PDB file of C-alpha atoms and ligand atoms in Angstrom:
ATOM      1  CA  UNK A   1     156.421  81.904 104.074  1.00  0.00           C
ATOM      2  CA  UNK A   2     154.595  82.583 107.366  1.00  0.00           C
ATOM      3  CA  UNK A   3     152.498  85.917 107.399  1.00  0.00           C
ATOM      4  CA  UNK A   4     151.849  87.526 111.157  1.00  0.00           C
ATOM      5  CA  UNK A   5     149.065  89.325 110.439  1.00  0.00           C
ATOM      6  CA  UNK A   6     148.857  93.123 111.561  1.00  0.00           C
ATOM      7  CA  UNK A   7     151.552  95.010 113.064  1.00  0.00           C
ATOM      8  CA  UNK A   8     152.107  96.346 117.036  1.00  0.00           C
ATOM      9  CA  UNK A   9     153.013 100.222 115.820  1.00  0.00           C
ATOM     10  CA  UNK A  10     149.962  99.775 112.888  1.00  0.00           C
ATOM     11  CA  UNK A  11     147.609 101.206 115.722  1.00  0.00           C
ATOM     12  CA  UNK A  12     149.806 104.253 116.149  1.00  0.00           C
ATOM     13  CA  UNK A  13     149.598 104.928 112.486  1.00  0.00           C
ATOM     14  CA  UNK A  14     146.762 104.979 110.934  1.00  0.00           C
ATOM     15  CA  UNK A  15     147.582 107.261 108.614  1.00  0.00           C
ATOM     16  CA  UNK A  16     149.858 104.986 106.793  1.00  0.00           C
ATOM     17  CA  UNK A  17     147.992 101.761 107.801  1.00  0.00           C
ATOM     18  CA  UNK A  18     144.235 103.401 106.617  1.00  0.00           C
ATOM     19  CA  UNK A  19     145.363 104.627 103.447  1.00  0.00           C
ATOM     20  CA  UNK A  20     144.494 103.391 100.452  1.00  0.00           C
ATOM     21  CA  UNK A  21     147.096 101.299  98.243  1.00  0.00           C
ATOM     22  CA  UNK A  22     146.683 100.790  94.416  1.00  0.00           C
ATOM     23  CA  UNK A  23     145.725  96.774  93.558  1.00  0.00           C
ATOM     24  CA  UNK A  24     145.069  94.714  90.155  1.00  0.00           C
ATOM     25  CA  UNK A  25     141.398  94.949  92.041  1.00  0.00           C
ATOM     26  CA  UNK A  26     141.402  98.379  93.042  1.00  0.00           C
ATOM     27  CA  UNK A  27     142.264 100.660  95.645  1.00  0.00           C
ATOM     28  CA  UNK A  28     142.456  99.051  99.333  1.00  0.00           C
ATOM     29  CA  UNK A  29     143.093 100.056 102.717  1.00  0.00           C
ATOM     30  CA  UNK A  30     146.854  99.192 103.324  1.00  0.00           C
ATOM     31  CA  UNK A  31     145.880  97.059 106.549  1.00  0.00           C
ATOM     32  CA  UNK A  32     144.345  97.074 110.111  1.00  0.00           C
ATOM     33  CA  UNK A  33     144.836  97.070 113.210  1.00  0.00           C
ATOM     34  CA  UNK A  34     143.378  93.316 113.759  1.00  0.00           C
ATOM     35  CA  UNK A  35     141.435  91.985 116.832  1.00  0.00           C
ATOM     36  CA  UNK A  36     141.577  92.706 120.488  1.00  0.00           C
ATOM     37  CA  UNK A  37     140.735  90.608 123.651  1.00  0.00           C
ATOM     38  CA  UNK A  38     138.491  92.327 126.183  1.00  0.00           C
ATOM     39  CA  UNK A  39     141.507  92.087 128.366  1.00  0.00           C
ATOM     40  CA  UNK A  40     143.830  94.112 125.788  1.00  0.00           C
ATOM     41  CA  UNK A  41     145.792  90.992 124.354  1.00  0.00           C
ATOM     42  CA  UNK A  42     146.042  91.907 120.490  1.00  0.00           C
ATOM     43  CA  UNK A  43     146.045  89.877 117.745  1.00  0.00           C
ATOM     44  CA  UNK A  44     149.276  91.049 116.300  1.00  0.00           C
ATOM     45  CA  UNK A  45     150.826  89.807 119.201  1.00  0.00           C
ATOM     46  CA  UNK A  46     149.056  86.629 119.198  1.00  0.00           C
ATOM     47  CA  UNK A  47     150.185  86.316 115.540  1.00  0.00           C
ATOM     48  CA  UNK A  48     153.911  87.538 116.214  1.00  0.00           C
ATOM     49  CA  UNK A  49     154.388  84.643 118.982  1.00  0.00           C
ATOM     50  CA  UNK A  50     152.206  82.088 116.983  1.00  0.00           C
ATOM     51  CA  UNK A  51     154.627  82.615 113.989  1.00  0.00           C
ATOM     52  CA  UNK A  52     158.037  82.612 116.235  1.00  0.00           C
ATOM     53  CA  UNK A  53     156.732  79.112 117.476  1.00  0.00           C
ATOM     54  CA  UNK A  54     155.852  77.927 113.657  1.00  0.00           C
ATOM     55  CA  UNK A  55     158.977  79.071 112.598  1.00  0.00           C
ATOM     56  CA  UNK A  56     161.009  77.125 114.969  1.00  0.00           C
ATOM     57  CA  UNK A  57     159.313  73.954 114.384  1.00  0.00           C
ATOM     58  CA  UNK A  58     159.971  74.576 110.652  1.00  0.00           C
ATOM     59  CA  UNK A  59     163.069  74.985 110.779  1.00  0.00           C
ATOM     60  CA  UNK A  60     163.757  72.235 112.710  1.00  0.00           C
ATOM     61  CA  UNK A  61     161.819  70.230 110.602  1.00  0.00           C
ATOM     62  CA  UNK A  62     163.783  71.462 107.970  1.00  0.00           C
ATOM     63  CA  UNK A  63     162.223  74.565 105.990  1.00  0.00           C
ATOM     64  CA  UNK A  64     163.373  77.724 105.213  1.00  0.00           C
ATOM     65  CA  UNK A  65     161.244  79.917 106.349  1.00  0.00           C
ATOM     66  CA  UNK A  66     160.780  83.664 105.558  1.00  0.00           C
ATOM     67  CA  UNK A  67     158.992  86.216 107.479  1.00  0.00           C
ATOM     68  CA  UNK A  68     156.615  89.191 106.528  1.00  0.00           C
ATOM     69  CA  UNK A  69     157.722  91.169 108.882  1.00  0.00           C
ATOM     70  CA  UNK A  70     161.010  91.507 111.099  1.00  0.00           C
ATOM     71  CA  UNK A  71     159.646  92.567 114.506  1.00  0.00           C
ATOM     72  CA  UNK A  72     155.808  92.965 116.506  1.00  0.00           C
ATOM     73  CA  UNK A  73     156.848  97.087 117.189  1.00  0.00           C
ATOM     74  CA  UNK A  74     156.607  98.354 113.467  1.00  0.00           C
ATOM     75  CA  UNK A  75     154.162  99.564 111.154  1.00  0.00           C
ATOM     76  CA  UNK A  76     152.576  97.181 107.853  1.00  0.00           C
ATOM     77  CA  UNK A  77     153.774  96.036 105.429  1.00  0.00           C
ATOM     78  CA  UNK A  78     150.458  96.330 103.722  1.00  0.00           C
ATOM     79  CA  UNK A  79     148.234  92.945 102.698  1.00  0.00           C
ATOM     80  CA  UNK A  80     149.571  93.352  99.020  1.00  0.00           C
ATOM     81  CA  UNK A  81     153.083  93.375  99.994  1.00  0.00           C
ATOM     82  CA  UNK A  82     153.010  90.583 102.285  1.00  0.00           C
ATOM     83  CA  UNK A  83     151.783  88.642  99.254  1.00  0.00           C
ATOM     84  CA  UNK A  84     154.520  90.104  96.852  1.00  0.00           C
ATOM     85  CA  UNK A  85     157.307  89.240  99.916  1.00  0.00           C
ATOM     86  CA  UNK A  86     156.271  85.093  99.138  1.00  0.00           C
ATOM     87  CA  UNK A  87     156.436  85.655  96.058  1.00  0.00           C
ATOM     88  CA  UNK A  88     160.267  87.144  95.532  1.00  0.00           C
ATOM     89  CA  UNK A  89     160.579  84.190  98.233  1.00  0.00           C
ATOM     90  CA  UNK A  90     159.786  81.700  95.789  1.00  0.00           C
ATOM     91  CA  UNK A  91     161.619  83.363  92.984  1.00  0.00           C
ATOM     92  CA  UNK A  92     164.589  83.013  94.818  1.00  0.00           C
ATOM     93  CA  UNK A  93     164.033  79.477  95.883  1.00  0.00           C
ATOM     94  CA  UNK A  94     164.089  78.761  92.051  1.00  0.00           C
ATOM     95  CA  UNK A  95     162.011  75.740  90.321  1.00  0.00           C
ATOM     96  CA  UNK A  96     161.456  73.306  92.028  1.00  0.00           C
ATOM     97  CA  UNK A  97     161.007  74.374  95.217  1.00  0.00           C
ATOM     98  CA  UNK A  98     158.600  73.456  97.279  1.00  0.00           C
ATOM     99  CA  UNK A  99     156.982  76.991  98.482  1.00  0.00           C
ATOM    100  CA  UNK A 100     153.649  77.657 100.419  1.00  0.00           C
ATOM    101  CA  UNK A 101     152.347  80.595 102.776  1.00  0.00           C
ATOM    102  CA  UNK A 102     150.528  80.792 105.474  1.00  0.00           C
ATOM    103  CA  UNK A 103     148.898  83.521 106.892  1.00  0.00           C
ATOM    104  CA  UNK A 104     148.371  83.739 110.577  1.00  0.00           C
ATOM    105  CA  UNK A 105     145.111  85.139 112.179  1.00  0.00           C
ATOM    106  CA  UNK A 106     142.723  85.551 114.773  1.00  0.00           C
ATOM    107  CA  UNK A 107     139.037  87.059 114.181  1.00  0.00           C
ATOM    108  CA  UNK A 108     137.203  89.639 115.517  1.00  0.00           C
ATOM    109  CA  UNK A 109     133.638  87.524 115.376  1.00  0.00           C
ATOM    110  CA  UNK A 110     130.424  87.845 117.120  1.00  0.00           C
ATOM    111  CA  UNK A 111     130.846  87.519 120.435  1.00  0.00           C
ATOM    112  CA  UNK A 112     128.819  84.464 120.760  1.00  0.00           C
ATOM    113  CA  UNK A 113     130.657  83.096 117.724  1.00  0.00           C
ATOM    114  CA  UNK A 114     133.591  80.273 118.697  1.00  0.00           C
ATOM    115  CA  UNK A 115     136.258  78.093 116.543  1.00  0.00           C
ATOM    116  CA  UNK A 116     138.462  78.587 113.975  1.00  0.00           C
ATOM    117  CA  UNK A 117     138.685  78.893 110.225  1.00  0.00           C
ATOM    118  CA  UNK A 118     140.574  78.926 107.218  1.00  0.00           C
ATOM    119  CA  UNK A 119     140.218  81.130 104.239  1.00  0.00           C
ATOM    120  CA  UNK A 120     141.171  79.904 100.936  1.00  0.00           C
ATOM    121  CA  UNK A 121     141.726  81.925  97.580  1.00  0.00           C
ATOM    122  CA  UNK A 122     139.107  82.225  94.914  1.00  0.00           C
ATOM    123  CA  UNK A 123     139.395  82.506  91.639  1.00  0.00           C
ATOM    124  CA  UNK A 124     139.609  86.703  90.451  1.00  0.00           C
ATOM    125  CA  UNK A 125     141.457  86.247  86.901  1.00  0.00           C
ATOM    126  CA  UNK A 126     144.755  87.298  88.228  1.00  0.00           C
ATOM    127  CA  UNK A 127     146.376  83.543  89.980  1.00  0.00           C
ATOM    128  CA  UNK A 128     144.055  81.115  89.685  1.00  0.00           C
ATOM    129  CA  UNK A 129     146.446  78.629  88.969  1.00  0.00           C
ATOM    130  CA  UNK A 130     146.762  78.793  92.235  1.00  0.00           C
ATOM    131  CA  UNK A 131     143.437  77.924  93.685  1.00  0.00           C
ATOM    132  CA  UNK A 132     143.710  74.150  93.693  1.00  0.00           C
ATOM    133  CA  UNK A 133     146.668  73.482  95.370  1.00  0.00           C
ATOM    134  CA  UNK A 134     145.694  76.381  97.722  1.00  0.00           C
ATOM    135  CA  UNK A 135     142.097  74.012  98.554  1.00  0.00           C
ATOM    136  CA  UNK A 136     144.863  71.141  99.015  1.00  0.00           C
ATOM    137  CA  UNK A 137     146.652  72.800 101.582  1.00  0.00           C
ATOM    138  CA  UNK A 138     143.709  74.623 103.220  1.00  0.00           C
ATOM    139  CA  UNK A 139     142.094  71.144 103.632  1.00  0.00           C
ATOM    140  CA  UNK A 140     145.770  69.891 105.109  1.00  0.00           C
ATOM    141  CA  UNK A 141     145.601  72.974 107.567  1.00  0.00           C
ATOM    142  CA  UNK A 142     142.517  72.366 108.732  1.00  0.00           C
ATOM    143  CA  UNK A 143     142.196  68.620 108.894  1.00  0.00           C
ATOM    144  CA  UNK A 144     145.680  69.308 111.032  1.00  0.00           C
ATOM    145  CA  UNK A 145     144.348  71.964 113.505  1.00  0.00           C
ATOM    146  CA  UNK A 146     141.199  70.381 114.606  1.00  0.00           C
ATOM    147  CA  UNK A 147     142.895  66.904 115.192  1.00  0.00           C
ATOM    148  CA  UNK A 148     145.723  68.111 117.280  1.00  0.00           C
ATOM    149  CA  UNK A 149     144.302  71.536 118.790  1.00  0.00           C
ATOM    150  CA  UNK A 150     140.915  69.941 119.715  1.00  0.00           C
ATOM    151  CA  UNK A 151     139.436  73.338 118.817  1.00  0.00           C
ATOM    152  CA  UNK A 152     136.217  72.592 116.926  1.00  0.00           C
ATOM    153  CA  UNK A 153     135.147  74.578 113.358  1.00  0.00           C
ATOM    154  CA  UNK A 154     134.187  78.390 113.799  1.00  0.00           C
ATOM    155  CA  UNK A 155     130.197  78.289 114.749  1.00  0.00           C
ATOM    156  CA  UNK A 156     129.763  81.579 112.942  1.00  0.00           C
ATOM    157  CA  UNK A 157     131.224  81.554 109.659  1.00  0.00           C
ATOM    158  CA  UNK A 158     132.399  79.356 107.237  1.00  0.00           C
ATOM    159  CA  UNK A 159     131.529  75.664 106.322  1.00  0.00           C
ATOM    160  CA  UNK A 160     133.287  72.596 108.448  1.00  0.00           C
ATOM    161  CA  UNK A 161     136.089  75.195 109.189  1.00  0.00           C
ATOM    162  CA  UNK A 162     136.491  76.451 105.361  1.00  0.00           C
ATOM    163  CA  UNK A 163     135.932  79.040 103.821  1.00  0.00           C
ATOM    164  CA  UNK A 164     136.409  80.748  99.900  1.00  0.00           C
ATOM    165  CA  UNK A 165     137.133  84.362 100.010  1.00  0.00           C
ATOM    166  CA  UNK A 166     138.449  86.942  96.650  1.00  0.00           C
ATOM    167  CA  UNK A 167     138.302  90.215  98.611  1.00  0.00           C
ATOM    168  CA  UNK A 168     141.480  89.895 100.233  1.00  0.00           C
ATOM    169  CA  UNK A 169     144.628  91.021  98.425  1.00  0.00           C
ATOM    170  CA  UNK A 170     147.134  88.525 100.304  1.00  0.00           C
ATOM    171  CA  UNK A 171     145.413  85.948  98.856  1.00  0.00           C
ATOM    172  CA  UNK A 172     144.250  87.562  95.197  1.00  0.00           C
ATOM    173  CA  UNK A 173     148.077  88.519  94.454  1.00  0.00           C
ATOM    174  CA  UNK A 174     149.677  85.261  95.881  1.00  0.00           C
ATOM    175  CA  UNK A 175     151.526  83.260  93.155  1.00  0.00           C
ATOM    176  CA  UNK A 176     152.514  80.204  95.681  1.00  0.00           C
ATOM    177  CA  UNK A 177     149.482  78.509  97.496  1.00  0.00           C
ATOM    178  CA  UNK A 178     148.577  80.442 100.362  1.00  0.00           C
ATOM    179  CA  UNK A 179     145.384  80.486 102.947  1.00  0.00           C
ATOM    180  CA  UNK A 180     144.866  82.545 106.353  1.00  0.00           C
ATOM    181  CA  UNK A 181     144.354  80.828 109.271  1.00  0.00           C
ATOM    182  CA  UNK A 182     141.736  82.221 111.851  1.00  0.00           C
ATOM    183  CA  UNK A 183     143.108  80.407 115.414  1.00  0.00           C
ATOM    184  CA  UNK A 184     139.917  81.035 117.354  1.00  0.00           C
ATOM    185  CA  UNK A 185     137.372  84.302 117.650  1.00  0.00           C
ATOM    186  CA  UNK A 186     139.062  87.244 119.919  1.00  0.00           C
ATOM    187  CA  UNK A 187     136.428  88.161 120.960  1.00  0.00           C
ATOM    188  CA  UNK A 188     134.631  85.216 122.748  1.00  0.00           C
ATOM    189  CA  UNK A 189     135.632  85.137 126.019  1.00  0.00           C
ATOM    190  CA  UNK A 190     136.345  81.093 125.857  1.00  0.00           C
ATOM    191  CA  UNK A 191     138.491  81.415 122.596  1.00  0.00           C
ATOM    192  CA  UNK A 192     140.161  84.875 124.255  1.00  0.00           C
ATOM    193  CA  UNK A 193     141.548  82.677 127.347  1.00  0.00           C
ATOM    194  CA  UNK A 194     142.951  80.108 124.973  1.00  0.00           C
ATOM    195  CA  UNK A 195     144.625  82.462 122.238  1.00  0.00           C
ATOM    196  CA  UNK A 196     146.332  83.902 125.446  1.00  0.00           C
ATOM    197  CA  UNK A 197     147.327  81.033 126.948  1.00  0.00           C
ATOM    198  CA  UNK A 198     151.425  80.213 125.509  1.00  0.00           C
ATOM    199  CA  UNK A 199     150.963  76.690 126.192  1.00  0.00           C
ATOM    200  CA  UNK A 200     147.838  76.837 123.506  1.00  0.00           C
ATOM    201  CA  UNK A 201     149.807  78.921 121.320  1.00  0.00           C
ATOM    202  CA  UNK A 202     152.722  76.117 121.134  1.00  0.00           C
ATOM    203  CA  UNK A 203     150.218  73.452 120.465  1.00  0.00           C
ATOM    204  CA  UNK A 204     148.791  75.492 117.434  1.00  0.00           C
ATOM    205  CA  UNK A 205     152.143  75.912 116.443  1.00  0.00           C
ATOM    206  CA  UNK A 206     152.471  72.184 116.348  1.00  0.00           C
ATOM    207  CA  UNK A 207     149.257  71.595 114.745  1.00  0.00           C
ATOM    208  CA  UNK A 208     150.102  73.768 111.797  1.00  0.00           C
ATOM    209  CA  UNK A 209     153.712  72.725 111.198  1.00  0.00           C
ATOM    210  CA  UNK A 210     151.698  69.405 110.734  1.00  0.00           C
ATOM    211  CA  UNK A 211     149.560  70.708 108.518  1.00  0.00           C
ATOM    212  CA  UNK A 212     151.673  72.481 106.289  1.00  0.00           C
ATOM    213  CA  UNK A 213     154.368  68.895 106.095  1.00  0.00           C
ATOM    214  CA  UNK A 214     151.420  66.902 105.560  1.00  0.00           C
ATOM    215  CA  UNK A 215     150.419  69.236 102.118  1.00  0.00           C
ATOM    216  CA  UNK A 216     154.900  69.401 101.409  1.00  0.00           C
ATOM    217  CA  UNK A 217     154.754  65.898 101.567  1.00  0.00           C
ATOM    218  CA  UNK A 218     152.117  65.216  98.977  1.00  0.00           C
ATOM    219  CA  UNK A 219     153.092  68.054  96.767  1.00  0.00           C
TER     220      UNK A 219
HETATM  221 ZN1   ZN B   1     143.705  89.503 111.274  1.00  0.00          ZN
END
């Protein structure tokens, strides 16, 4: 299950995209907008083309992959749902299967701030079954992007490009191991020029597809 994060028509909406959606853990915006280069490239486009790439290499590689959302011009779905769409996903797939999800991100850091992250679940009483193999694959994501994107740990948050979060509802509601993948920090102007740069894109698509066969392949 790959998860663009954000949505190009979220910024037109914020009525739908600010309000606030009923969760096991309260009420919660639906979504945001996500990131911005100072040049105008969004993050829901970087995410969009990041998870068209992934999802060819997948599938080649022989996945089935499912998408959060059909296009980069529409509005949501909100965090919650994108957790309940792997979900049905794996319901489908039946026991057995093999299913993981992967959200795809870029931050909105400090300025001075550089590298990327990943966020893992915690545990909130409501999957924690979860949490290990979730640390199994985070570590496999990670291990996978810095080797073959060169791209060194996020200076500003996080620990050796890890990090535990239980306020997000993507990852709180998940019932297949899941983590979110920050690429790089929007707004730094030396992560900006790479996020926008396709050829970069393509070679973090092939550092995750790695990642995420390396954690299939142990699982
Ligand atoms: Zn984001």
């Amino acid at each position: 299950v790959l998860d663009p994060g954000h949505d190009g028509g979220n910024g037109r909406h914020p009525e739908l995209i600010n309000r606030l959606v009923d969760t096991p853990l309260g009420r919660r915006p639906c979504d945001n907008v996500g990131a911005v280069t100072d040049a105008g490239y969004p993050e829901h486009a970087f995410t969009w083309d990041l998870a068209q790439r992934l999802a060819r290499l997948l599938t080649a590689a022989g996945a089935h992959v499912v998408l959060t959302r059909a296009s980069d011009d529409g509005v949501g779905p909100c965090t919650v749902d994108r957790a309940e769409i792997g979900n049905r996903a794996a319901a489908r797939a039946g026991a057995g299967a093999r299913v993981v999800a992967l959200s795809l991100h870029a931050d909105g850091g400090p300025t001075s701030g550089v590298g990327f992250h990943v966020i893992e679940p915690g545990p909130v009483g409501l999957n924690d079954a979860i949490v290990e193999p979730s640390r199994r694959l985070g570590t496999a994501v990670r291990d996978a992007f810095l080797a073959d994107t060169g791209e060194p740990y996020a200076s500003y948050v996080g620990v050796q490009g890890l990090i535990t979060r239980t306020d997000l509802g993507g990852l709180n509601l998940t019932t297949v191991p899941k983590v979110f993948v920050e690429c790089g920090n929007l707004r730094n102007a030396q992560d900006a020029a790479r996020l926008a740069d396709p050829a970069s894109r393509q070679g973090a698509a092939q550092a995750l597809e790695r990642g995420l066969s390396d954690y299939l392949a142990n699982t």
